[in-house]
GROMACS .gro file of N, CA and C in nm:
model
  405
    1UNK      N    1   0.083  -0.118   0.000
    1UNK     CA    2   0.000   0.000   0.000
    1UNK      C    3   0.088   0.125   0.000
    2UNK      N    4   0.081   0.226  -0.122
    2UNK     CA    5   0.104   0.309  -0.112
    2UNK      C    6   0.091   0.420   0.031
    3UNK      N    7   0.210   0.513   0.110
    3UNK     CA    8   0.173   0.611   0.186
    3UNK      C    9   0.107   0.724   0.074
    4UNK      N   10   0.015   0.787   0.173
    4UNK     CA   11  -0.034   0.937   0.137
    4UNK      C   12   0.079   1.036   0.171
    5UNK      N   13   0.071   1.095   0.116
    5UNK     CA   14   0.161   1.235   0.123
    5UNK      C   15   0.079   1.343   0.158
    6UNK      N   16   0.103   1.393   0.265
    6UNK     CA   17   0.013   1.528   0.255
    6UNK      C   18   0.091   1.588   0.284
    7UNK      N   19   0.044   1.717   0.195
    7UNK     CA   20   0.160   1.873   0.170
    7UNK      C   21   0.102   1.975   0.279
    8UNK      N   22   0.154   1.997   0.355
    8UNK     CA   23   0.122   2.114   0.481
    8UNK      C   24   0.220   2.266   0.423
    9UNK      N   25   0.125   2.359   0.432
    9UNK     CA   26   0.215   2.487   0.413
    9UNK      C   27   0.274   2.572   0.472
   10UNK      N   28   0.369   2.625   0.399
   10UNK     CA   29   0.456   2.709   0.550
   10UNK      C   30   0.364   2.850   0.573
   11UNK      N   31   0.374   2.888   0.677
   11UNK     CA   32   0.331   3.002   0.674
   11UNK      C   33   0.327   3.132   0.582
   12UNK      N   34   0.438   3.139   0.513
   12UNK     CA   35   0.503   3.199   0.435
   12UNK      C   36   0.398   3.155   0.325
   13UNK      N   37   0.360   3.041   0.314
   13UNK     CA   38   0.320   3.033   0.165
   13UNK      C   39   0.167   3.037   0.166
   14UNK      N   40   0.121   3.021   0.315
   14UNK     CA   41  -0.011   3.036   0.346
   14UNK      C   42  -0.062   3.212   0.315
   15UNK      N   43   0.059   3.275   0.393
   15UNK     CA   44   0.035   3.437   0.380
   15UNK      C   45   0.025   3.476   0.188
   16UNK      N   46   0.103   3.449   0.112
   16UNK     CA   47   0.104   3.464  -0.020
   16UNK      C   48  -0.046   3.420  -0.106
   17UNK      N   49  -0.057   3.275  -0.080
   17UNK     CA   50  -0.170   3.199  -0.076
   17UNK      C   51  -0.305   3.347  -0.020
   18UNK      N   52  -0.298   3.371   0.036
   18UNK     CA   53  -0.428   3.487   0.025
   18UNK      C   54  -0.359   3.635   0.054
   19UNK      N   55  -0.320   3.645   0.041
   19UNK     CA   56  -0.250   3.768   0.002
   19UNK      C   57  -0.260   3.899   0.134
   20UNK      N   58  -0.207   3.799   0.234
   20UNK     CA   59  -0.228   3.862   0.372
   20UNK      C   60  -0.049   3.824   0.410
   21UNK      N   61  -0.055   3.916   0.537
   21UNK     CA   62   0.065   3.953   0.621
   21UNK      C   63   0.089   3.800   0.696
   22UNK      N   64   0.220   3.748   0.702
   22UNK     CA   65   0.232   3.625   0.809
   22UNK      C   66   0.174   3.635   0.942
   23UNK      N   67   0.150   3.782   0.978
   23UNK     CA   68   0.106   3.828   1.129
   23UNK      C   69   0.007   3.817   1.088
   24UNK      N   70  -0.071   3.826   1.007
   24UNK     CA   71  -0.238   3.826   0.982
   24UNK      C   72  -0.246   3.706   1.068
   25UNK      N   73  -0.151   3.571   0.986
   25UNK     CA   74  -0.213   3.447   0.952
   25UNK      C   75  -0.179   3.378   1.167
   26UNK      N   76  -0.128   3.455   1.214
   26UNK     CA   77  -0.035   3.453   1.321
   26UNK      C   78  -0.176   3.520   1.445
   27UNK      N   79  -0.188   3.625   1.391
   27UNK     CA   80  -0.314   3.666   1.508
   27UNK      C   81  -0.432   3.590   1.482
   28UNK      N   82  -0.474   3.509   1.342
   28UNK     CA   83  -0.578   3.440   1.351
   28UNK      C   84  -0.552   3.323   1.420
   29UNK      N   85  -0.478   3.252   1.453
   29UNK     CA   86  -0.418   3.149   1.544
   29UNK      C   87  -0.403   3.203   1.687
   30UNK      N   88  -0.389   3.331   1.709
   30UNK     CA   89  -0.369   3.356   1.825
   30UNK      C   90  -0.512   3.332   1.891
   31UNK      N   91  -0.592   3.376   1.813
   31UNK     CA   92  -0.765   3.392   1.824
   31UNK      C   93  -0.832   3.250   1.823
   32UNK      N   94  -0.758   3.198   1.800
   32UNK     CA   95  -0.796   3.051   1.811
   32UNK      C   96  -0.902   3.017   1.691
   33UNK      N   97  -0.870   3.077   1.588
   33UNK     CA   98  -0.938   3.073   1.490
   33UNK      C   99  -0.896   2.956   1.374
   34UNK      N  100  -0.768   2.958   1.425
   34UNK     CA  101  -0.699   2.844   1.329
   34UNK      C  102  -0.574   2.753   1.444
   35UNK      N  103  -0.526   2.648   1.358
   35UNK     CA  104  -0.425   2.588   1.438
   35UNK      C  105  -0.298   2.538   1.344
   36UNK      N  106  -0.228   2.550   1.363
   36UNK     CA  107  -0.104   2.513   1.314
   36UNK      C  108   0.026   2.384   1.345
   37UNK      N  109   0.039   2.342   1.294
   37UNK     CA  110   0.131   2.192   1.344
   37UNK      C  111   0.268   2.226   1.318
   38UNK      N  112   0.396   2.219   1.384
   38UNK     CA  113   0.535   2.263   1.410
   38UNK      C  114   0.595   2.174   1.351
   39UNK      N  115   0.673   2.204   1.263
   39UNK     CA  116   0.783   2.109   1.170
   39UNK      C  117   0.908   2.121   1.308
   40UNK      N  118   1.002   2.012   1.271
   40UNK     CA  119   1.102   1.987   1.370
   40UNK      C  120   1.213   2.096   1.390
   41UNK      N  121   1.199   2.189   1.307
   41UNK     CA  122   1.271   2.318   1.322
   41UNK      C  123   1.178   2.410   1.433
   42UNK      N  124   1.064   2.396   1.438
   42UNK     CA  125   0.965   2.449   1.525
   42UNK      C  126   0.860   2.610   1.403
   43UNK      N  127   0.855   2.554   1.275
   43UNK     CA  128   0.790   2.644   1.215
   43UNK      C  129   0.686   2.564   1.208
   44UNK      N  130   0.565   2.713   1.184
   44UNK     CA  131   0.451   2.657   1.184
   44UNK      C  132   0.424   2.587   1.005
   45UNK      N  133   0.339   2.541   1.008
   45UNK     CA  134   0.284   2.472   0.859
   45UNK      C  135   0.118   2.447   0.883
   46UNK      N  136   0.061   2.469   0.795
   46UNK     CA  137  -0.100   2.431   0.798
   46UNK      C  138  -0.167   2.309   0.707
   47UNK      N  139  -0.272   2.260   0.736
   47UNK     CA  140  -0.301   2.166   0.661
   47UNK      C  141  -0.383   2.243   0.573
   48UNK      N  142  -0.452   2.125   0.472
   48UNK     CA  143  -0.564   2.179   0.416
   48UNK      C  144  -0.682   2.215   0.443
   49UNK      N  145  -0.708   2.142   0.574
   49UNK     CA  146  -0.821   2.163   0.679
   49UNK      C  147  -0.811   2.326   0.720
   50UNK      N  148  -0.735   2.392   0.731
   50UNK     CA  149  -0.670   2.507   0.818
   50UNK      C  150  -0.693   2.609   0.679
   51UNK      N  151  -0.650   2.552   0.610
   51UNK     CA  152  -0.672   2.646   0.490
   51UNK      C  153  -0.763   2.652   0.404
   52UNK      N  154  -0.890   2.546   0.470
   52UNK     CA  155  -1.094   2.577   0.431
   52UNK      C  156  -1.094   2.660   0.552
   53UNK      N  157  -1.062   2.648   0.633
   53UNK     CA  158  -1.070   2.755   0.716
   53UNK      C  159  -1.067   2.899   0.704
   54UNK      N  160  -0.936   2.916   0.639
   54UNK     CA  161  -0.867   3.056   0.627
   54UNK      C  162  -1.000   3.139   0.518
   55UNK      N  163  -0.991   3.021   0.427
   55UNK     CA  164  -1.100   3.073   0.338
   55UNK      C  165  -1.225   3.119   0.389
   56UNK      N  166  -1.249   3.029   0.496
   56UNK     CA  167  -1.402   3.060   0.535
   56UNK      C  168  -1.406   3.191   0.618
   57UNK      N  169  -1.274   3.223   0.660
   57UNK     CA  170  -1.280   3.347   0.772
   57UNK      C  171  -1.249   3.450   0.645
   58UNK      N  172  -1.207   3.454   0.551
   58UNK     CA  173  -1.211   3.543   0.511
   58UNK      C  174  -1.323   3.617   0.394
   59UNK      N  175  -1.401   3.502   0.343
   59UNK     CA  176  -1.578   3.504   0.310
   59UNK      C  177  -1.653   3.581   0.426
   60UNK      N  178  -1.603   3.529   0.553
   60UNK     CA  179  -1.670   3.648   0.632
   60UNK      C  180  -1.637   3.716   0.646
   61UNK      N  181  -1.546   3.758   0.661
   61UNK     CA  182  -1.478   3.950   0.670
   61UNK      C  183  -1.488   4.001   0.566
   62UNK      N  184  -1.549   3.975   0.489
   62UNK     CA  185  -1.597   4.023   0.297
   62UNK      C  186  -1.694   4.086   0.345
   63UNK      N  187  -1.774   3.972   0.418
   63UNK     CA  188  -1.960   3.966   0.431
   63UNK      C  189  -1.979   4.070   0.539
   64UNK      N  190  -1.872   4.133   0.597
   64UNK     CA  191  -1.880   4.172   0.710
   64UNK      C  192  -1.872   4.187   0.862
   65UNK      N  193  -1.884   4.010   0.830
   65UNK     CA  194  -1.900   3.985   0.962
   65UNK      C  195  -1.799   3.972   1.107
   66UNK      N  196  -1.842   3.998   1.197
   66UNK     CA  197  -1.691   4.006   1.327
   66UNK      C  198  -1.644   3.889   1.341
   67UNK      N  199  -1.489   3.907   1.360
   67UNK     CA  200  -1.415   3.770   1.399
   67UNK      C  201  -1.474   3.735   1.514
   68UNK      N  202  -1.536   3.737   1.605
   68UNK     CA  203  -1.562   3.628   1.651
   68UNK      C  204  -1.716   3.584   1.593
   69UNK      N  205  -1.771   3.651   1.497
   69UNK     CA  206  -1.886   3.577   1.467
   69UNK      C  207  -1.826   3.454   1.379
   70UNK      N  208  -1.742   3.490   1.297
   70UNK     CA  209  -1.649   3.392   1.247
   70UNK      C  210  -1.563   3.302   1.299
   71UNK      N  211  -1.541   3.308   1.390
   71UNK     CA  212  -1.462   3.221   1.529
   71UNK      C  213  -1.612   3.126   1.545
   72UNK      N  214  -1.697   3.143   1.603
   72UNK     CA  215  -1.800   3.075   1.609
   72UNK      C  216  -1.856   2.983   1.529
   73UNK      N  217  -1.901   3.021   1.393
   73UNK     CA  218  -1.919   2.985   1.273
   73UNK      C  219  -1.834   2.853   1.213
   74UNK      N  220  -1.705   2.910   1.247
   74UNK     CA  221  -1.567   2.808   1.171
   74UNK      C  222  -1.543   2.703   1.293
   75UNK      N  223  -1.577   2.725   1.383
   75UNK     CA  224  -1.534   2.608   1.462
   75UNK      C  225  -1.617   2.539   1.530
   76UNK      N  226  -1.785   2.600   1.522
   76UNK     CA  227  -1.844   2.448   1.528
   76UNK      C  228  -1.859   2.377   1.462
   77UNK      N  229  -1.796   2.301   1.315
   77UNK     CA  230  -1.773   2.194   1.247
   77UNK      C  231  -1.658   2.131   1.310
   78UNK      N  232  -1.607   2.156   1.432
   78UNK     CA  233  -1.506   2.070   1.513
   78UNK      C  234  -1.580   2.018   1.623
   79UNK      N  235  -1.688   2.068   1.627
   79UNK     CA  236  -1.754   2.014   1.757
   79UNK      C  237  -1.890   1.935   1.691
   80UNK      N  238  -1.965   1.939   1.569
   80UNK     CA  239  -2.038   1.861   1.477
   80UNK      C  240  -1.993   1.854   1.389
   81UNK      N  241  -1.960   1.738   1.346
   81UNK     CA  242  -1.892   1.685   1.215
   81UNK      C  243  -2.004   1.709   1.109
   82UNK      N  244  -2.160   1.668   1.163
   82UNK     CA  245  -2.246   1.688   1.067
   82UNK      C  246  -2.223   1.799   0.967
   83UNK      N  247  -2.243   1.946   1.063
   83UNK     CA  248  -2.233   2.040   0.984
   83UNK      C  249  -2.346   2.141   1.006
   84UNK      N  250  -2.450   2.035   1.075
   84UNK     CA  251  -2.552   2.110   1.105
   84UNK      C  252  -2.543   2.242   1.196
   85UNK      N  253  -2.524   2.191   1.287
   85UNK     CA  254  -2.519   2.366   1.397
   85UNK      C  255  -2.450   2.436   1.314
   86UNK      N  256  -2.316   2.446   1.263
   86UNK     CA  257  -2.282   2.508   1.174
   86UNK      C  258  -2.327   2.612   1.075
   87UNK      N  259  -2.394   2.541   0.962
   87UNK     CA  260  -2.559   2.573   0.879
   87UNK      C  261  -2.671   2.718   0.992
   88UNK      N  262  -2.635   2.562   1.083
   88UNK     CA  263  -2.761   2.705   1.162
   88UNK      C  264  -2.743   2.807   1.224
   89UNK      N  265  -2.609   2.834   1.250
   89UNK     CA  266  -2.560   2.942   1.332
   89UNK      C  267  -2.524   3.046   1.198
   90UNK      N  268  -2.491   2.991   1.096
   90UNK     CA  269  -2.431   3.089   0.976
   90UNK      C  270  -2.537   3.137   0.931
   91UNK      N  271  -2.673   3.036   0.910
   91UNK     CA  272  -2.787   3.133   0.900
   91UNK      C  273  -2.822   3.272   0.993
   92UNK      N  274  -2.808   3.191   1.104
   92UNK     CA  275  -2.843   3.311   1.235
   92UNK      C  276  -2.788   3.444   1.196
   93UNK      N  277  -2.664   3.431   1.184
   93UNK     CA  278  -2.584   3.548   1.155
   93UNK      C  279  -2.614   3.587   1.007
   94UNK      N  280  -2.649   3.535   0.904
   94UNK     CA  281  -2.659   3.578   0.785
   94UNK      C  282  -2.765   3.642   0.801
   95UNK      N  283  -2.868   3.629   0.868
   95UNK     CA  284  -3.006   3.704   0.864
   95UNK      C  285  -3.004   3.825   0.933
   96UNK      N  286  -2.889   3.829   1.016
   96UNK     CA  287  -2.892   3.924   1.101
   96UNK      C  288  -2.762   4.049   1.000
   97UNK      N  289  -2.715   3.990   0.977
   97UNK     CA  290  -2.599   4.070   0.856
   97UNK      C  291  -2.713   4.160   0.745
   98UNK      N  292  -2.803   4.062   0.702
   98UNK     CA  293  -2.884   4.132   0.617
   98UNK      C  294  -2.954   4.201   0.637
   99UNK      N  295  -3.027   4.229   0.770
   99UNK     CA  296  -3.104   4.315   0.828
   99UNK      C  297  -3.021   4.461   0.845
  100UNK      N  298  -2.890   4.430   0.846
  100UNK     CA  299  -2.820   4.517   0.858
  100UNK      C  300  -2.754   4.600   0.780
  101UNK      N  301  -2.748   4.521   0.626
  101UNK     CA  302  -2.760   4.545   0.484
  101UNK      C  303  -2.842   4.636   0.455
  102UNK      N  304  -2.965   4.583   0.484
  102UNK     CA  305  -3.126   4.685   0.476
  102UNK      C  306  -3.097   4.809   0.482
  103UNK      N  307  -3.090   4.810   0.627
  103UNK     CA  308  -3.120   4.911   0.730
  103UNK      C  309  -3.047   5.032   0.664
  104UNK      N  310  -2.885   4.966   0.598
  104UNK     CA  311  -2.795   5.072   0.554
  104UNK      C  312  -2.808   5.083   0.422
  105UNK      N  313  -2.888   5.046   0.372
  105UNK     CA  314  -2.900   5.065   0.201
  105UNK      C  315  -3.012   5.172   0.235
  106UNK      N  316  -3.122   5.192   0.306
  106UNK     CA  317  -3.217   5.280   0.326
  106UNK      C  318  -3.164   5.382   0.361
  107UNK      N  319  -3.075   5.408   0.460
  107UNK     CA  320  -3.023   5.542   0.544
  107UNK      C  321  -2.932   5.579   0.418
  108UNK      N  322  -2.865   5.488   0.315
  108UNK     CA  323  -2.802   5.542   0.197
  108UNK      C  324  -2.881   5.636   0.055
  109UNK      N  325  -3.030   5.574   0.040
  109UNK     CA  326  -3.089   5.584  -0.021
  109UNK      C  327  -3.129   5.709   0.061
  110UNK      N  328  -3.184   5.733   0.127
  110UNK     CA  329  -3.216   5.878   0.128
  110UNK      C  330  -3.134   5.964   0.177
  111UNK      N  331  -2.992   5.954   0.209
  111UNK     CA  332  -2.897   6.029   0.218
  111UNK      C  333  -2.861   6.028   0.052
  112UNK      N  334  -2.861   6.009  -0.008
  112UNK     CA  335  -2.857   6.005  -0.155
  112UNK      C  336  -3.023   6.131  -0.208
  113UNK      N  337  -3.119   6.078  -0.154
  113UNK     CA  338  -3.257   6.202  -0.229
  113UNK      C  339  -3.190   6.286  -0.154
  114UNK      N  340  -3.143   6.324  -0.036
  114UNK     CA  341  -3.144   6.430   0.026
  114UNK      C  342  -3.004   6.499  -0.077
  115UNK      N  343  -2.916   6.462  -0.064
  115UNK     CA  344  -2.766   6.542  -0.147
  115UNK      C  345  -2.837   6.580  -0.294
  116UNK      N  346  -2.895   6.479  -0.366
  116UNK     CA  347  -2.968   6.528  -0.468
  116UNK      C  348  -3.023   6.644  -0.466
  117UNK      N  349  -3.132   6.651  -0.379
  117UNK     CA  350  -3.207   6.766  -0.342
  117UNK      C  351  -3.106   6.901  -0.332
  118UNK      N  352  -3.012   6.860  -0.271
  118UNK     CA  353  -2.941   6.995  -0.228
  118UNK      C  354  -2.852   7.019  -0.357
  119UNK      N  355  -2.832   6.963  -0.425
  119UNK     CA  356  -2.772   6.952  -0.564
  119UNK      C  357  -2.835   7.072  -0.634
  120UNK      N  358  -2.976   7.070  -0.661
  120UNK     CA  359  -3.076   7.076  -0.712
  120UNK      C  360  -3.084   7.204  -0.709
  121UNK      N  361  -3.100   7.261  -0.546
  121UNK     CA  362  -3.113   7.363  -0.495
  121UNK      C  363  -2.955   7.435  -0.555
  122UNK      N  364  -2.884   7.416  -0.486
  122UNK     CA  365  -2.739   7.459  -0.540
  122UNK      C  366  -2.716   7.490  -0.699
  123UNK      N  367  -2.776   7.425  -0.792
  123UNK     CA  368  -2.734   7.393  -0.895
  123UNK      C  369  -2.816   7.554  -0.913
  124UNK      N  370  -2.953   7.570  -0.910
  124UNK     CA  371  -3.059   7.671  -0.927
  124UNK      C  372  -2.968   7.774  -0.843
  125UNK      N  373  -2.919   7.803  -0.769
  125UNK     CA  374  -2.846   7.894  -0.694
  125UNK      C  375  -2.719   7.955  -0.734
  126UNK      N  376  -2.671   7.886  -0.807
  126UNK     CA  377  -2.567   7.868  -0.884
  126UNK      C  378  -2.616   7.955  -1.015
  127UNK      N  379  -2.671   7.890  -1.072
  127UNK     CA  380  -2.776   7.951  -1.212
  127UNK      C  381  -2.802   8.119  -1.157
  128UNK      N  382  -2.844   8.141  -1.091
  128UNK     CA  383  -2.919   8.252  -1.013
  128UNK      C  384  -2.801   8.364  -1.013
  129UNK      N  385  -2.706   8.301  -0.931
  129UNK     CA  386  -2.575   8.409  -0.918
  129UNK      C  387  -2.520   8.460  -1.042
  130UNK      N  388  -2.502   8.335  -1.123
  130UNK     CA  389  -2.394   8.364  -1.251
  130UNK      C  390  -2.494   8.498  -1.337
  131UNK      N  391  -2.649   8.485  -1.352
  131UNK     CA  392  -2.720   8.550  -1.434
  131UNK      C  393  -2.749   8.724  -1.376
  132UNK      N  394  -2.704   8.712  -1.208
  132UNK     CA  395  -2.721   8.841  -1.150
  132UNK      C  396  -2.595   8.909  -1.190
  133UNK      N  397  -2.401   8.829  -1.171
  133UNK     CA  398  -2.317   8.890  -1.228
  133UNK      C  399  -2.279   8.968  -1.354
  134UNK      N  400  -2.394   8.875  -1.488
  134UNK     CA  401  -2.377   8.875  -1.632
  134UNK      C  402  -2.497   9.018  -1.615
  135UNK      N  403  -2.536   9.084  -1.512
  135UNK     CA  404  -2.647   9.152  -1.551
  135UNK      C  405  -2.556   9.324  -1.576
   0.00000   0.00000   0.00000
């Protein structure tokens, strides 16, 4: 029987690999967000497990969401293999992300009619001055 080979990465190549600082990849471990296994020189290296991880924490910091909602999220699939709580906690937070989406697309949207408006006004004010100078 053939051994498996599995390729673990150095930190170095993990940081390149998403295009973050080695300290990035260093405080997310500190956070207990990830874990790392020590080659006999004592450097860290990650598996591939570590690096669905990395991915998944950083889908959420896209989405918005706080490291530790992402701390949460990413590491109960270590405590249910299913996947389920997982699912359901990412919903939890996804619904609650979007509410929050809402909320700020509305306060954008009419901070948007309102600058318009004053545009508007300005623009006519503008018009007004130039035609009193030309008089």
């Amino acid at each position: 029987m053939l051994g498996v080979v599995i390729r673990l990465k150095t930190i170095t190549e993990v940081a390149a690999q998403f295009g973050v600082s080695a300290r990035t990849i260093r405080y997310y471990e500190e956070l207990g967000l990830l874990s790392s296994q020590r080659t006999e020189g004592n450097h860290r290296v990650f598996s591939k497990k570590e690096l669905a991880k990395l991915r998944l924490i950083f889908r959420g910091k896209r989405y918005g969401f706080s490291l530790e909602e992402i701390k949460e999220m990413v590491l109960l699939f270590d405590y249910d293999r299913t996947g389920k709580a997982q699912l359901e906690r990412t919903i939890r937070f996804g619904d609650q992300r979007l509410q929050e989406i809402d909320m700020k697309i509305a306060e954008l949207t009419e901070m948007k009619a309102e600058l318009l408006q004053l545009r508007e006004e300005f623009s006519k004010r503008l018009i007004k001055l130039e035609e009193e100078s030309n008089e």
